[in-house]
PDB file of C-alpha atoms in Angstrom:
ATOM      1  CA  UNK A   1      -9.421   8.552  16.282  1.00  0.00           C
ATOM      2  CA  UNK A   2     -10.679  11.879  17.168  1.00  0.00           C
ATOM      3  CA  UNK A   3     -10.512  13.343  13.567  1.00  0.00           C
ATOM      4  CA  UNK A   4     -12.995  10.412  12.833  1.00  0.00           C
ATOM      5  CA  UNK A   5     -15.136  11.102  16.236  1.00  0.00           C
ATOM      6  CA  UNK A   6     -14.747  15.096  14.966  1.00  0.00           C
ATOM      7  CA  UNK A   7     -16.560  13.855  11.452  1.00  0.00           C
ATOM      8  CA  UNK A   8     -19.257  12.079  12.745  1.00  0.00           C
ATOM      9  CA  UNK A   9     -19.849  14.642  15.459  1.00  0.00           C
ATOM     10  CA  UNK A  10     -20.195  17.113  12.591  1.00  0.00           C
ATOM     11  CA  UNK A  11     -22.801  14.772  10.192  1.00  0.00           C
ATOM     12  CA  UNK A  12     -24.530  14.115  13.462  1.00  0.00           C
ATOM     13  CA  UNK A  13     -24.953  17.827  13.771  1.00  0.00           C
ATOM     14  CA  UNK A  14     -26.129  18.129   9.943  1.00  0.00           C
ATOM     15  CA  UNK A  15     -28.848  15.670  10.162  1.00  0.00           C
ATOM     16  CA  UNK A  16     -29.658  17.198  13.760  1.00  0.00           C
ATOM     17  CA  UNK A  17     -29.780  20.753  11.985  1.00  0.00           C
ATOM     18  CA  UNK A  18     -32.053  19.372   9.500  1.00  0.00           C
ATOM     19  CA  UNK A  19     -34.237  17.262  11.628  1.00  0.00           C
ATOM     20  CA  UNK A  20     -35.039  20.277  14.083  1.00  0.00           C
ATOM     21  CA  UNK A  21     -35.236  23.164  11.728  1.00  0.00           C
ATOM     22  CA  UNK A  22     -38.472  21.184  10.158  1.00  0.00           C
ATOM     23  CA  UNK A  23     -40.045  20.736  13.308  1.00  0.00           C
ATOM     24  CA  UNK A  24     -39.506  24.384  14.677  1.00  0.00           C
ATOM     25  CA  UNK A  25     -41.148  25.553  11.046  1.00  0.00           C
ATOM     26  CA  UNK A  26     -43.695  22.724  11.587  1.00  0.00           C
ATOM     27  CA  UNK A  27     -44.613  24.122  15.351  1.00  0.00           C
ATOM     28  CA  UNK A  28     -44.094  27.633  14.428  1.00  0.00           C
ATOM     29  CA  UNK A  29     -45.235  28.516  11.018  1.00  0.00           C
ATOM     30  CA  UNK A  30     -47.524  25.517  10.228  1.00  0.00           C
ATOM     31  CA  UNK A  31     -48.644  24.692   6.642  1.00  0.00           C
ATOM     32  CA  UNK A  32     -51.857  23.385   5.462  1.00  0.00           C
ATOM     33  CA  UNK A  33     -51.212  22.550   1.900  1.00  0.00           C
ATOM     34  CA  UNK A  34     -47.986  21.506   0.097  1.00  0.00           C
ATOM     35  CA  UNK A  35     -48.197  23.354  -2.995  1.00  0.00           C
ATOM     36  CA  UNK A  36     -44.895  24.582  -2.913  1.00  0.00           C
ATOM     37  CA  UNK A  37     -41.423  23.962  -1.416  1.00  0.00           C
ATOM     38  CA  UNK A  38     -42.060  26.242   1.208  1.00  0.00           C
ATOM     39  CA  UNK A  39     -44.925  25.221   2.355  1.00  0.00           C
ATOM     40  CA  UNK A  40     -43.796  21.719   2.244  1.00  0.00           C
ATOM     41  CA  UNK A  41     -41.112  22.253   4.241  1.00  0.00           C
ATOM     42  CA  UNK A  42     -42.984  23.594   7.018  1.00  0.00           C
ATOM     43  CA  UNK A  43     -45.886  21.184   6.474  1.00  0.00           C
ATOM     44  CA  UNK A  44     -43.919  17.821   7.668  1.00  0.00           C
ATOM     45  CA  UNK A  45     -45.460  16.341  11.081  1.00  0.00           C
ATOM     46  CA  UNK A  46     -43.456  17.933  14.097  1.00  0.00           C
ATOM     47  CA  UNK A  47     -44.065  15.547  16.326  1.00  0.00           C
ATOM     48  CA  UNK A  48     -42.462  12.346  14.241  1.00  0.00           C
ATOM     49  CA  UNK A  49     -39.187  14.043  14.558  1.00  0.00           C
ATOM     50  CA  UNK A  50     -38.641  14.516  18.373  1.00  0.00           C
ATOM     51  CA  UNK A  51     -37.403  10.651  19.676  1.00  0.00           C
ATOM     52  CA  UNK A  52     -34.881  11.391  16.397  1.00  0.00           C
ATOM     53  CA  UNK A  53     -34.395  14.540  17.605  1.00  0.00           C
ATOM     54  CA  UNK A  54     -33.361  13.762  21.301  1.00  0.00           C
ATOM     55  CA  UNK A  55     -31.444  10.933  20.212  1.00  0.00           C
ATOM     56  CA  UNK A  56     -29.260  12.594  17.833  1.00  0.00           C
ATOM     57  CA  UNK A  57     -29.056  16.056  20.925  1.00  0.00           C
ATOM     58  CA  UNK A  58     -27.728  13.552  22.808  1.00  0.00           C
ATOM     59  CA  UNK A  59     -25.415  11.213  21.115  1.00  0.00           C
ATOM     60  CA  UNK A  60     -23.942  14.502  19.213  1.00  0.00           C
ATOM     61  CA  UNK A  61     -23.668  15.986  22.839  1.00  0.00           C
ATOM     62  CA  UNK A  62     -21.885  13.067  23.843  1.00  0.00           C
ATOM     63  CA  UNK A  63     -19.208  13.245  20.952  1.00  0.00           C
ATOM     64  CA  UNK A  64     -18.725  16.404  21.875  1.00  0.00           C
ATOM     65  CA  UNK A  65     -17.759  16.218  25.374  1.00  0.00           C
ATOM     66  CA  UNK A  66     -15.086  13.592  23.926  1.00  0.00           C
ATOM     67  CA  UNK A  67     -13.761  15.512  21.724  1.00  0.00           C
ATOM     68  CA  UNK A  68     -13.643  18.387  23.765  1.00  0.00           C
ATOM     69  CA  UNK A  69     -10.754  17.321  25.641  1.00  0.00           C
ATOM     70  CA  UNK A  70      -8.714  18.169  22.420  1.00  0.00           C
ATOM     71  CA  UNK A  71      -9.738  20.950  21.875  1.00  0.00           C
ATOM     72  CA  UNK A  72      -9.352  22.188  25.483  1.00  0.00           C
ATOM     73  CA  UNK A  73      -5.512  20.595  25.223  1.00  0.00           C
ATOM     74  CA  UNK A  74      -4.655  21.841  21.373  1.00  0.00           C
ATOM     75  CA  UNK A  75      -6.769  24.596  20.325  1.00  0.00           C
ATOM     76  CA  UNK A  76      -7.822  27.018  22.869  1.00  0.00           C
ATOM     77  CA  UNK A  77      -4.440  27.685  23.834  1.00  0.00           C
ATOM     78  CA  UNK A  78      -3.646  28.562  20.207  1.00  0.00           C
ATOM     79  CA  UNK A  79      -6.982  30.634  20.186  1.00  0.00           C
ATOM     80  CA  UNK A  80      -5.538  32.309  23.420  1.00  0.00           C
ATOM     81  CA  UNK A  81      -1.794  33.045  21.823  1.00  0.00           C
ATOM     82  CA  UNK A  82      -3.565  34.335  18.487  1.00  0.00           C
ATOM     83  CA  UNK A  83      -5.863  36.287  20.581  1.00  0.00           C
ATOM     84  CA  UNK A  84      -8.677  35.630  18.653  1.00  0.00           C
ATOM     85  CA  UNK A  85     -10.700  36.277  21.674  1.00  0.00           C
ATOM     86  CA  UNK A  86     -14.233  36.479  20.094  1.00  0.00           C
ATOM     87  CA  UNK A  87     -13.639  32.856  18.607  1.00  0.00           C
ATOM     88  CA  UNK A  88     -12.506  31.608  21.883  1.00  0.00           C
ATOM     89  CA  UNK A  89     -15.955  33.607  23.667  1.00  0.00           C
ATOM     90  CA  UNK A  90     -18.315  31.904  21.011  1.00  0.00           C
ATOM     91  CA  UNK A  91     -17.130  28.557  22.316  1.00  0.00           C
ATOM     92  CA  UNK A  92     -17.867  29.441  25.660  1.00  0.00           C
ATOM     93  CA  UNK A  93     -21.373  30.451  25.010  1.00  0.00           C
ATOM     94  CA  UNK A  94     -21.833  27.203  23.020  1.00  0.00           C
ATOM     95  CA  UNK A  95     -20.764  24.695  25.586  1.00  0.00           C
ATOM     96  CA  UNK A  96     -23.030  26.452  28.251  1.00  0.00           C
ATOM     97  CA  UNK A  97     -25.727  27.001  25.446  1.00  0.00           C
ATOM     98  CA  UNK A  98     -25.627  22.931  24.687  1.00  0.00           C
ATOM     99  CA  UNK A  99     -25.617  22.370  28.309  1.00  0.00           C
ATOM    100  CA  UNK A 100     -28.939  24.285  29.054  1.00  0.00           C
ATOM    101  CA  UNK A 101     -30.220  22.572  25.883  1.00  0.00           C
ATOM    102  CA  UNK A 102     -29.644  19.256  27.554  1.00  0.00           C
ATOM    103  CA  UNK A 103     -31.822  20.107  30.812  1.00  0.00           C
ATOM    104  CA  UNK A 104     -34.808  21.196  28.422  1.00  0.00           C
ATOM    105  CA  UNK A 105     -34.790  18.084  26.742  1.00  0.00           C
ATOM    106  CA  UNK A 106     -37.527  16.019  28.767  1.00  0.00           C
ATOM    107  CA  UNK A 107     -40.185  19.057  28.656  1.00  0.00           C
ATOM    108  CA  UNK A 108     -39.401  19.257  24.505  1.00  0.00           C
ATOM    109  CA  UNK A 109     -40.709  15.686  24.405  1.00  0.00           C
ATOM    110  CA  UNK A 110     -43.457  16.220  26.986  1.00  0.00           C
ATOM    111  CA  UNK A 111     -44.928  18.714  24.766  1.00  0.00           C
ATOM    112  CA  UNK A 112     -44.407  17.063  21.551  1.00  0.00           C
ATOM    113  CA  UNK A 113     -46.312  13.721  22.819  1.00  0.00           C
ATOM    114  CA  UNK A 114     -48.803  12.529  20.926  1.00  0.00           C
ATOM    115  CA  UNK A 115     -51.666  13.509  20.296  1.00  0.00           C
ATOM    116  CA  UNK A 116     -50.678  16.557  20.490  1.00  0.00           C
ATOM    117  CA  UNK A 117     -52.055  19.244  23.230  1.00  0.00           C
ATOM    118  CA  UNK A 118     -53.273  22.150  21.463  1.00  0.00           C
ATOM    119  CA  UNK A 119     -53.219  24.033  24.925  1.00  0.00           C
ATOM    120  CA  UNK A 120     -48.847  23.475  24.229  1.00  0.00           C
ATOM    121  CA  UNK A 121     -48.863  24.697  20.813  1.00  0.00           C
ATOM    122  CA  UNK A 122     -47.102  28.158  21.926  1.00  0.00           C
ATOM    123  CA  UNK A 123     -44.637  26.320  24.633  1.00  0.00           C
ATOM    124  CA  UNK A 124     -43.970  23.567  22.011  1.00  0.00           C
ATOM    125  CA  UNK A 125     -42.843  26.187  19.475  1.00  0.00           C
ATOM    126  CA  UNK A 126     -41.009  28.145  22.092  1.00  0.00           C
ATOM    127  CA  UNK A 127     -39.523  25.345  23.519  1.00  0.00           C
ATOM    128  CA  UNK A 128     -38.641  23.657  19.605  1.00  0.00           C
ATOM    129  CA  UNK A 129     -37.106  27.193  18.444  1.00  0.00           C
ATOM    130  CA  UNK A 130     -34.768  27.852  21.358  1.00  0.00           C
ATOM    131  CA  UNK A 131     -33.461  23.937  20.935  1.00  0.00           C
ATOM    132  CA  UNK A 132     -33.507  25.005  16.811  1.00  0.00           C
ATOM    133  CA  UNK A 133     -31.179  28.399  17.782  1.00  0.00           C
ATOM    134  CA  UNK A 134     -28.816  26.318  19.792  1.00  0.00           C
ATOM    135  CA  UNK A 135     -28.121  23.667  17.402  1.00  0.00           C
ATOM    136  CA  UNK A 136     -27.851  25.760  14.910  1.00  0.00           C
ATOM    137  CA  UNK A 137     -25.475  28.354  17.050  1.00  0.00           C
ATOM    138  CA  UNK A 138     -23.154  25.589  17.842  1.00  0.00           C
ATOM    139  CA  UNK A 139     -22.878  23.895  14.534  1.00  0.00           C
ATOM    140  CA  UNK A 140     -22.075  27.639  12.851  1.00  0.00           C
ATOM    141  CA  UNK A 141     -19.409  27.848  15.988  1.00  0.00           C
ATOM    142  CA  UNK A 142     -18.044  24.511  15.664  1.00  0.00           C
ATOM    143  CA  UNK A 143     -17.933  25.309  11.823  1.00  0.00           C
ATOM    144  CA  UNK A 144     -15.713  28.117  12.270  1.00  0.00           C
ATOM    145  CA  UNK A 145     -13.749  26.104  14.913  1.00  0.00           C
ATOM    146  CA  UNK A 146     -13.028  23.567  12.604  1.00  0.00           C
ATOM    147  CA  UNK A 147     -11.720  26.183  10.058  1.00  0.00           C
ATOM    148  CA  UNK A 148     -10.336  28.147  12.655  1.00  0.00           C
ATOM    149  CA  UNK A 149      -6.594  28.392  11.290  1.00  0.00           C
ATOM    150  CA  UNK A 150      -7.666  28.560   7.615  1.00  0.00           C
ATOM    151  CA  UNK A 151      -9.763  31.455   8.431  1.00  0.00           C
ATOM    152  CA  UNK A 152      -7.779  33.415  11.124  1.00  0.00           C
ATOM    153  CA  UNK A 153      -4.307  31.570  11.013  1.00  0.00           C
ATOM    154  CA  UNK A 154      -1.452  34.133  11.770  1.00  0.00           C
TER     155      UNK A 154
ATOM    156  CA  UNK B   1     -49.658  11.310  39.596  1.00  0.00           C
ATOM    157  CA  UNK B   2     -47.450  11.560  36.400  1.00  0.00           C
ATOM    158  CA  UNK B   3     -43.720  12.690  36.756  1.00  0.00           C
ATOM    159  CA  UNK B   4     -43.922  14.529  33.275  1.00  0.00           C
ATOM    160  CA  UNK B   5     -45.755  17.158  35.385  1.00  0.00           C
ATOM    161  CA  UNK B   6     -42.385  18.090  36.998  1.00  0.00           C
ATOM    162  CA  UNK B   7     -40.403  18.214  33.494  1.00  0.00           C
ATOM    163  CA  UNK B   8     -41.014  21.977  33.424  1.00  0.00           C
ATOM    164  CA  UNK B   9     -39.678  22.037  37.441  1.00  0.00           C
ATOM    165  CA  UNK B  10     -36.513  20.292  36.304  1.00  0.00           C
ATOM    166  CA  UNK B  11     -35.665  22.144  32.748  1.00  0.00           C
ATOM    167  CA  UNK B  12     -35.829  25.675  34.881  1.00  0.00           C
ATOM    168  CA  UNK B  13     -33.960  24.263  38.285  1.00  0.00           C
ATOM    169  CA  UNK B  14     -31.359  22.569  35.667  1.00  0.00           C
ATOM    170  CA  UNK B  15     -30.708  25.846  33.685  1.00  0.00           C
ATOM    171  CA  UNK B  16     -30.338  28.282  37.386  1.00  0.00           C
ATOM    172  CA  UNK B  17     -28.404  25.081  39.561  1.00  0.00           C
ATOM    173  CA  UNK B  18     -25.871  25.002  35.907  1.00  0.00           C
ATOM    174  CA  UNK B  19     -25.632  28.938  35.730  1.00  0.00           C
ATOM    175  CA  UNK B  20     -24.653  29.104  39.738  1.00  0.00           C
ATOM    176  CA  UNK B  21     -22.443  25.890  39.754  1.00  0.00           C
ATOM    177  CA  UNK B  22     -20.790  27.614  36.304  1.00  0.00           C
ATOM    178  CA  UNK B  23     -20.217  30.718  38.924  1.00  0.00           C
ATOM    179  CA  UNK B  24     -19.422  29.134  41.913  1.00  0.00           C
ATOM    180  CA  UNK B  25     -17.382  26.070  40.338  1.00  0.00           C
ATOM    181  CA  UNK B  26     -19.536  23.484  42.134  1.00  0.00           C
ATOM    182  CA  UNK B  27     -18.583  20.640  39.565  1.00  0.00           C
ATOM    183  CA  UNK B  28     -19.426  17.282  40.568  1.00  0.00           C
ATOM    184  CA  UNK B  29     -16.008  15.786  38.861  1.00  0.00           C
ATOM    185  CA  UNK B  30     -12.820  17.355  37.761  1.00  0.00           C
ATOM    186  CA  UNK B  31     -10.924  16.106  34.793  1.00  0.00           C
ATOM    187  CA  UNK B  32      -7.450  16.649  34.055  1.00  0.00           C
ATOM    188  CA  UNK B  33      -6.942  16.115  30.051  1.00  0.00           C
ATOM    189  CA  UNK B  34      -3.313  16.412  30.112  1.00  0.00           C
ATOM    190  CA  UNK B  35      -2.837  13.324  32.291  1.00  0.00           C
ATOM    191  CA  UNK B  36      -6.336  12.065  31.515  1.00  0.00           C
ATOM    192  CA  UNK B  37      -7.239  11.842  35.104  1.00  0.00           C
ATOM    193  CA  UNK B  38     -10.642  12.254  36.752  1.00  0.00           C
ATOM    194  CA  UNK B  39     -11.874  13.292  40.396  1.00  0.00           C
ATOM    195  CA  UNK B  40     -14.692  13.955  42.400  1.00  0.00           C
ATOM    196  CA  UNK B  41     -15.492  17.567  42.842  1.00  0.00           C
ATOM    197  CA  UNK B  42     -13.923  20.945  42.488  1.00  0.00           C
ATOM    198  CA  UNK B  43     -10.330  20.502  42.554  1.00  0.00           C
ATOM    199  CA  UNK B  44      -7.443  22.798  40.710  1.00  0.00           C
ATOM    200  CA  UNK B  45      -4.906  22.145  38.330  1.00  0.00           C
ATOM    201  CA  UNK B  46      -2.137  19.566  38.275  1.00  0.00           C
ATOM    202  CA  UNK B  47      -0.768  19.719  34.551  1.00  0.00           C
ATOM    203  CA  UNK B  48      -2.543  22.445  32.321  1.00  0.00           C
ATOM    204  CA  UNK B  49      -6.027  23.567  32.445  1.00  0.00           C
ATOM    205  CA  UNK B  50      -8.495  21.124  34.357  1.00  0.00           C
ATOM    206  CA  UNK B  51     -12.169  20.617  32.675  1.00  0.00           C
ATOM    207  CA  UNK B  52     -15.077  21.544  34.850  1.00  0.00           C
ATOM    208  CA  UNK B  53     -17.783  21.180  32.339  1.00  0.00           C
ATOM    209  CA  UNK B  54     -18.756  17.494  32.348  1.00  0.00           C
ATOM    210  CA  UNK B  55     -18.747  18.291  36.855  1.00  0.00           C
ATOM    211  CA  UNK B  56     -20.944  21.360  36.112  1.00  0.00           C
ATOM    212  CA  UNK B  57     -23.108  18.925  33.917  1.00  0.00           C
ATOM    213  CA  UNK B  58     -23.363  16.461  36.883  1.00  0.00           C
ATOM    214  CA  UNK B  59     -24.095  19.096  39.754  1.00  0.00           C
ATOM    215  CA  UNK B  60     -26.740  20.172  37.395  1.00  0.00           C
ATOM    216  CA  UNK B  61     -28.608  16.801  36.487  1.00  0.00           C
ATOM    217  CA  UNK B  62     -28.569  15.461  40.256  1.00  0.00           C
ATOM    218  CA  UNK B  63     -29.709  18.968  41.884  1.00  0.00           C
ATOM    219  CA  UNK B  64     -32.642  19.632  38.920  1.00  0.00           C
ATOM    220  CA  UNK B  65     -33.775  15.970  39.503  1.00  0.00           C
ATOM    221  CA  UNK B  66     -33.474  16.273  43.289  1.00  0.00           C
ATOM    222  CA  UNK B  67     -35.582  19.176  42.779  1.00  0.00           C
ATOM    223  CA  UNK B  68     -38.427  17.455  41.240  1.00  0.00           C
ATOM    224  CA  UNK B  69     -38.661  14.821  43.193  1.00  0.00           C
ATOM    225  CA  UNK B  70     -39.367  16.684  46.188  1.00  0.00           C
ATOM    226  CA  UNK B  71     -41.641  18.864  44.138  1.00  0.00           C
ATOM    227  CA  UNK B  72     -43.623  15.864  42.857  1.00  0.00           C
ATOM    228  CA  UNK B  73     -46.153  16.077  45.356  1.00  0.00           C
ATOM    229  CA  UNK B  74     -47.025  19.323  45.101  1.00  0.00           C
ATOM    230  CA  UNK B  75     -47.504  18.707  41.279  1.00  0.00           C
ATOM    231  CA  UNK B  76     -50.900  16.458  42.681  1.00  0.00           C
ATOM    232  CA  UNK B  77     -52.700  19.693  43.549  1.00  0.00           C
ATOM    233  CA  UNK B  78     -50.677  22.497  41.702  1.00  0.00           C
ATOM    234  CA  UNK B  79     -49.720  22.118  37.479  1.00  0.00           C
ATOM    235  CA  UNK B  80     -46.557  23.885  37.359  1.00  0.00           C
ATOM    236  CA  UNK B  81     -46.799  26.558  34.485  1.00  0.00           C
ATOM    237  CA  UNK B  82     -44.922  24.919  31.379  1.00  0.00           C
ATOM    238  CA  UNK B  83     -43.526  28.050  30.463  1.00  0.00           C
ATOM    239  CA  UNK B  84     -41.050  28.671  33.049  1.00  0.00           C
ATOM    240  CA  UNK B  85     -39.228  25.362  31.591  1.00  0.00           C
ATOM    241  CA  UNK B  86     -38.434  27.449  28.474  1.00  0.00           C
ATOM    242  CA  UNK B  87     -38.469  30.816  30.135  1.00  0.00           C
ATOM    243  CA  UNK B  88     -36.065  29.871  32.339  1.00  0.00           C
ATOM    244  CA  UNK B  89     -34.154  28.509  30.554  1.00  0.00           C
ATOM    245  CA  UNK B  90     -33.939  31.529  28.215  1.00  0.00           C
ATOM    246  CA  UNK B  91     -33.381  33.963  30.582  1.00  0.00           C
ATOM    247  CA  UNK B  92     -30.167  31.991  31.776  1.00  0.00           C
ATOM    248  CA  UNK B  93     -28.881  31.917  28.137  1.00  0.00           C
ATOM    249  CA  UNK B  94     -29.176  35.654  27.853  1.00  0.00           C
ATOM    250  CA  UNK B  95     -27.226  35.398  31.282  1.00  0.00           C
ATOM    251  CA  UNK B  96     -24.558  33.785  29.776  1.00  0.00           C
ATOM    252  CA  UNK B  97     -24.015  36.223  27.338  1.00  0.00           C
ATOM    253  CA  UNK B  98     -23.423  39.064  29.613  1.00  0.00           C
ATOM    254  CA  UNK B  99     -21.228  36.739  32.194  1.00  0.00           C
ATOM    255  CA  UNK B 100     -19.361  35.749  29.154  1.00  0.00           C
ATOM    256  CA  UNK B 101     -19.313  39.310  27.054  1.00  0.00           C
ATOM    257  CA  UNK B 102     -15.956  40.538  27.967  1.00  0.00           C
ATOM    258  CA  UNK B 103     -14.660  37.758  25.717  1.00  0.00           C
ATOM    259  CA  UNK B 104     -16.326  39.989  22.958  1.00  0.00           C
ATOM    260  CA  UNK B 105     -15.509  43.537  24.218  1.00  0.00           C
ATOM    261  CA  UNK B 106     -11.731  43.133  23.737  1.00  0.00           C
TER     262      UNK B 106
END
């Protein structure tokens, strides 16, 4: 069962990843035309995404914390006996990182209500790219997590 | 008087309450994978490490929305900055990384 939670958590993740790198180069690089596949990718509405956005935080959030009791059981002790210490730290940083995510979540959809307050346009960028570096931290740390042994096994 | 107007109040008093309650071990429930059992507060190990994290969470969400709520009236005649809800928050992350940066320095 938690191999298939540990999948979905992950293509959660991937369509989170997507989702909210769009929006953070929608808030903080904003496009006027769509002439090219740049500028299309930054030119999508930001504010469409952010219901999607929080759901997807959250449910991912909450398939983590399930899972997580494996890995505390199974895989940080073998992290600990292979001393891959910087592996083991990573994880750390995510789980707190995910957490403080979690607390900024009703201001990220204060400032992405519609129509849009062009007073928030720096805090709705700031606010969108720290969410964007956290998802993305933890899926590149749950990534190498996944692969831990293929990639470090001793 | 709209409660959204304390959202920046409660991402900056949830990111400080987690960092001390990380520090202090002020988690609201303890788990106990090994045996899969669950109870209130801080409490330490029965078989194998216990799980503080989901307690930590807890602490967190009641203190930073006990927080706003007694700062909602202020909010009638004072507009709390938005950017100390992503400040904050920030600053705490970088926090993190120095509380947490002797798992790097081995």
């Amino acid at each position: 069962m938690f191999t298939t939670l540990l999948i979905i958590h992950g293509l959660l993740a991937v369509a989170l990843l997507g989702s909210i790198t769009h929006q953070t180069a929608a808030a903080c690089w904003p496009a006027t035309s769509k002439s090219s596949f740049i500028s299309s990718f930054r030119g999508v509405a930001g504010a469409r995404y952010t219901v999607a956005n929080i759901i997807l935080y959250i449910v991912t959030g909450v398939l983590g914390a399930v899972i997580y009791t494996v890995y505390r059981i199974a895989v940080r002790p073998y992290l600990e006996t292979a001393q891959l210490w910087t592996v083991n730290g990573s994880f750390e940083v995510k789980e707190q990182f995910v957490a403080i995510g979690l607390g900024m979540l009703p201001l990220y959809w204060m400032v992405w209500r519609t129509p849009l307050d062009a007073k928030l346009a720096s805090a709705r960028a700031a606010i969108t790219a720290i969410l964007c570096f956290i998802v993305w931290y933890s899926f590149l740390v749950g990534h190498v997590l996944n692969n831990v042994r293929g990639l470090f096994g001793r | 008087m709209s409660i959204t107007r304390v959202f920046p109040i409660f991402a900056a008093a949830f990111a400080i309450v987690y960092v001390v309650s990380v520090e202090v071990n002020w988690a609201l429930v303890t788990y106990h994978p090994r045996i899969n059992e669950w109870e209130w507060l801080t409490r330490p190990a029965k078989s194998g490490l216990p799980m503080y994290w989901y307690g930590w969470l807890g602490t967190s969400f009641l203190a930073a929305s006990a927080i706003s709520l007694l700062a909602l009236p202020l909010t009638r005649r004072w507009s709390p900055p938005v950017w100390i809800g992503w400040a904050v928050p920030l600053a705490v992350m970088l926090v993190f990384v120095y509380l947490l940066r002797s798992f790097f320095l081995r």
